[in-house]
N, CA, C and O of each residue as an XYZ file, in Angstrom:
292
protein
N      -1.105    -13.062     -6.090
C       0.641    -12.994     -6.778
C       1.449    -12.949     -5.596
O       2.632    -12.898     -5.932
N       1.274    -12.946     -4.097
C       2.133    -13.191     -3.323
C       2.585    -14.723     -3.189
O       3.247    -15.099     -2.221
N       2.298    -15.342     -3.932
C       2.827    -16.771     -3.680
C       3.248    -17.149     -5.260
O       3.824    -18.230     -5.383
N       3.035    -16.423     -6.401
C       3.657    -16.931     -7.524
C       4.437    -15.760     -8.767
O       4.796    -15.999     -9.920
N       4.511    -14.192     -7.804
C       4.702    -12.857     -8.217
C       6.459    -13.321     -8.458
O       7.077    -14.376     -8.321
N       6.790    -12.071     -8.838
C       7.931    -11.589     -8.998
C       8.249    -11.565     -7.386
O       7.382    -11.489     -6.515
N      10.075    -11.669     -7.098
C      10.506    -11.306     -5.786
C       9.847     -9.525     -5.499
O       9.421     -9.064     -4.441
N       9.952     -8.937     -6.650
C       9.560     -8.012     -6.323
C       7.622     -7.578     -5.943
O       7.066     -6.878     -5.096
N       7.331     -8.102     -6.641
C       5.865     -8.277     -6.768
C       5.403     -8.875     -5.220
O       4.370     -8.475     -4.683
N       6.255     -9.825     -4.617
C       6.285    -10.229     -3.244
C       5.764     -8.965     -2.064
O       4.762     -8.658     -1.417
N       6.845     -8.610     -2.239
C       7.438     -7.340     -1.311
C       6.646     -6.480     -1.576
O       6.260     -6.209     -0.439
N       5.802     -5.479     -2.590
C       4.979     -4.914     -3.052
C       3.757     -5.246     -2.425
O       3.157     -4.495     -1.656
N       3.323     -6.596     -2.822
C       1.764     -7.246     -1.702
C       1.990     -7.418     -0.230
O       1.195     -7.283      0.699
N       3.403     -7.785     -0.234
C       3.318     -7.532      1.501
C       3.481     -6.467      2.267
O       3.536     -6.417      3.496
N       3.556     -5.593      1.468
C       4.145     -3.739      1.976
C       1.828     -3.225      1.737
O       1.395     -2.750      2.787
N       1.049     -3.306      0.923
C       0.214     -3.101      0.702
C      -0.853     -3.771      1.717
O      -1.400     -3.014      2.518
N      -1.201     -5.232      1.731
C      -1.095     -6.004      3.025
C      -0.990     -5.801      4.640
O      -1.680     -6.339      5.506
N       0.076     -4.866      4.788
C       0.573     -4.167      6.246
C      -0.008     -2.890      6.272
O      -0.363     -2.507      7.386
N      -0.233     -1.979      5.127
C      -0.988     -0.579      4.914
C      -2.663     -0.982      4.933
O      -3.510     -0.215      5.391
N      -2.886     -1.942      4.518
C      -4.405     -1.904      4.837
C      -5.027     -2.870      5.849
O      -6.222     -3.154      5.934
N      -4.034     -3.323      6.591
C      -4.148     -4.370      8.042
C      -4.401     -3.594      9.119
O      -5.089     -4.025     10.044
N      -3.738     -2.040      9.125
C      -3.482     -1.312      9.956
C      -4.427      0.158     10.284
O      -4.360      1.057     11.123
N      -5.482     -0.228      8.909
C      -6.735      0.499      8.763
C      -8.184     -0.166      9.271
O      -9.191      0.098      8.614
N      -8.250     -0.743     10.055
C      -9.262     -1.113     10.844
C     -10.053     -2.608     10.437
O      -9.341     -3.264      9.676
N     -11.319     -3.264     10.763
C     -11.440     -4.500     11.006
C     -11.860     -5.118      9.813
O     -11.496     -6.243      9.469
N     -12.834     -4.193      9.005
C     -13.183     -4.570      7.526
C     -12.086     -5.036      6.893
O     -12.074     -6.201      6.496
N     -11.086     -4.260      6.719
C      -9.932     -4.643      5.780
C      -9.147     -6.159      6.768
O      -8.969     -7.294      6.325
N      -8.923     -5.805      7.714
C      -8.377     -7.147      8.577
C      -9.233     -8.752      8.657
O      -8.970     -9.926      8.914
N     -10.407     -7.896      8.252
C     -11.176     -9.418      7.914
C     -11.359     -9.884      6.485
O     -11.439    -11.054      6.109
N     -11.421     -8.591      5.615
C     -11.169     -8.889      4.201
C      -9.501    -10.155      3.648
O      -9.400    -11.148      2.929
N      -8.677     -9.463      4.360
C      -7.097    -10.126      4.493
C      -7.379    -11.366      4.288
O      -7.305    -12.082      3.289
N      -7.811    -11.585      5.672
C      -8.021    -12.803      6.557
C      -8.877    -13.843      5.739
O      -8.442    -14.983      5.573
N      -9.973    -13.491      5.279
C     -10.921    -14.179      4.524
C     -10.267    -14.606      3.342
O     -10.435    -15.805      3.116
N      -9.512    -13.939      2.446
C      -8.502    -13.596      1.475
C      -7.845    -15.295      1.373
O      -7.961    -16.097      0.447
N      -7.171    -15.439      2.637
C      -6.273    -16.801      2.925
C      -4.902    -15.815      2.641
O      -4.028    -16.407      2.008
N      -4.663    -14.767      2.915
C      -3.132    -14.074      2.566
C      -2.511    -14.389      3.853
O      -1.306    -14.139      3.885
N      -3.188    -15.032      5.276
C      -2.088    -15.245      6.398
C      -1.271    -16.301      6.026
O      -0.109    -16.238      6.428
N      -1.676    -17.493      5.191
C      -0.757    -18.772      5.480
C       0.157    -17.944      4.141
O       1.287    -18.430      4.188
N       0.092    -16.913      3.008
C       0.663    -16.388      2.410
C       1.885    -15.433      2.718
O       2.895    -15.278      2.033
N       1.492    -14.731      4.119
C       2.390    -13.976      4.938
C       3.020    -14.322      5.758
O       3.839    -13.609      6.337
N       2.709    -15.943      6.103
C       3.447    -16.456      7.272
C       4.521    -17.096      6.268
O       5.584    -17.247      6.870
N       4.585    -17.483      5.052
C       5.319    -17.983      4.138
C       6.406    -16.699      3.513
O       7.564    -16.996      3.223
N       6.099    -15.846      3.415
C       7.011    -14.654      3.114
C       8.152    -14.097      4.269
O       9.301    -13.688      4.102
N       7.260    -14.273      5.621
C       8.081    -14.284      6.625
C       8.958    -14.950      7.267
O       9.796    -14.568      8.085
N       8.636    -16.376      6.695
C      10.036    -17.076      7.110
C      11.008    -17.396      5.880
O      12.203    -17.690      5.865
N      10.187    -17.255      4.978
C      11.363    -17.560      3.686
C      11.267    -16.309      2.368
O      11.659    -16.429      1.207
N      10.826    -15.513      2.806
C      11.167    -14.212      2.080
C      12.516    -13.671      2.317
O      13.414    -14.024      3.081
N      12.366    -12.206      0.992
C      14.293    -11.884      1.342
C      13.745    -10.753      2.595
O      12.675    -10.610      3.186
N      15.077    -10.059      2.646
C      14.472     -9.222      4.194
C      13.452     -8.212      3.801
O      12.643     -8.039      4.712
N      13.243     -7.547      2.833
C      12.304     -6.473      3.132
C      10.614     -7.182      2.920
O       9.641     -6.728      3.521
N      10.556     -8.182      2.093
C       9.333     -9.369      2.342
C       8.926     -9.595      3.721
O       7.790     -9.343      4.125
N      10.008    -10.148      4.554
C      10.256    -10.467      5.865
C       9.418     -9.368      6.668
O       8.326     -9.659      7.156
N       9.943     -8.166      6.775
C       9.992     -7.002      7.195
C       8.097     -7.094      6.840
O       7.277     -7.545      7.641
N       7.862     -6.693      5.839
C       6.798     -6.236      5.404
C       5.426     -6.929      6.286
O       4.605     -6.392      7.029
N       5.642     -8.772      5.707
C       4.966     -9.554      6.133
C       4.671     -9.817      7.284
O       3.571    -10.172      7.707
N       6.031     -9.594      8.088
C       5.847     -9.110      9.522
C       4.930     -8.616     10.176
O       4.107     -9.083     10.963
N       5.229     -7.199      9.617
C       4.545     -6.042      9.974
C       3.042     -6.297      9.558
O       2.287     -5.607     10.244
N       2.405     -7.068      8.656
C       1.195     -7.155      8.521
C       0.799     -8.150      9.299
O      -0.394     -8.130      9.602
N       1.583     -9.194      9.799
C       0.919    -10.619     10.685
C       1.253     -9.535     11.872
O       0.083     -9.661     12.234
N       1.683     -8.765     12.629
C       1.696     -8.097     14.010
C       0.032     -7.497     13.826
O      -0.817     -7.766     14.677
N      -0.306     -6.598     12.512
C      -1.621     -5.922     13.055
C      -2.784     -6.714     12.362
O      -3.841     -6.084     12.325
N      -2.808     -8.099     11.745
C      -3.801     -9.228     11.906
C      -3.521     -9.671     13.048
O      -4.547    -10.219     13.450
N      -2.736     -9.753     13.798
C      -3.051    -10.578     15.127
C      -3.641     -9.746     16.496
O      -3.546    -10.068     17.680
N      -4.101     -8.896     16.057
C      -4.969     -8.102     16.765
C      -6.369     -8.619     17.037
O      -6.972     -8.339     18.073
N      -6.946     -9.503     15.923
C      -7.609    -10.559     16.347
C      -7.528    -11.767     16.558
O      -6.854    -12.510     15.844
N      -8.250    -12.189     17.646
C      -8.040    -13.276     18.357
C      -8.090    -14.918     17.696
O      -7.865    -16.009     18.218
N      -8.468    -14.541     16.398
C      -8.815    -16.067     15.794
C      -7.894    -16.081     14.780
O      -7.604    -17.171     14.287
N      -7.118    -14.572     14.168
C      -6.253    -14.483     13.291
C      -4.782    -14.901     13.925
O      -3.816    -15.310     13.280
N      -4.870    -14.672     15.504
C      -3.798    -15.301     16.392
C      -3.433    -16.801     16.135
O      -2.315    -17.248     15.883
N      -4.557    -17.452     16.246
C      -4.872    -18.933     16.278
C      -4.219    -18.958     14.739
O      -3.329    -19.789     14.555
N      -4.563    -18.190     13.742
C      -4.237    -19.037     12.258
C      -2.972    -18.170     11.949
O      -2.351    -18.634     10.992
N      -2.569    -17.358     12.337
C      -0.737    -17.210     12.624
C      -0.066    -18.465     13.185
O       0.723    -19.205     12.598
N      -0.509    -18.556     14.372
C       0.615    -19.295     14.708
C       0.229    -20.711     14.332
O       1.024    -21.635     14.507
């Protein structure tokens, strides 16, 4: 959805992933395993201002894990 949805859907997806990523390792692992890090990185670099804000928030939460930091870089 975040890679093919409307601008509003991408925004909501990034926001939801940000909320989920701050609520424990189980959620962070599920987000990582779904391949969402790459989508969040893309939104953080080329999305709308709100998409960037939400994507960066999610990536910041995901970066609490060493292997995620490597994937984000």
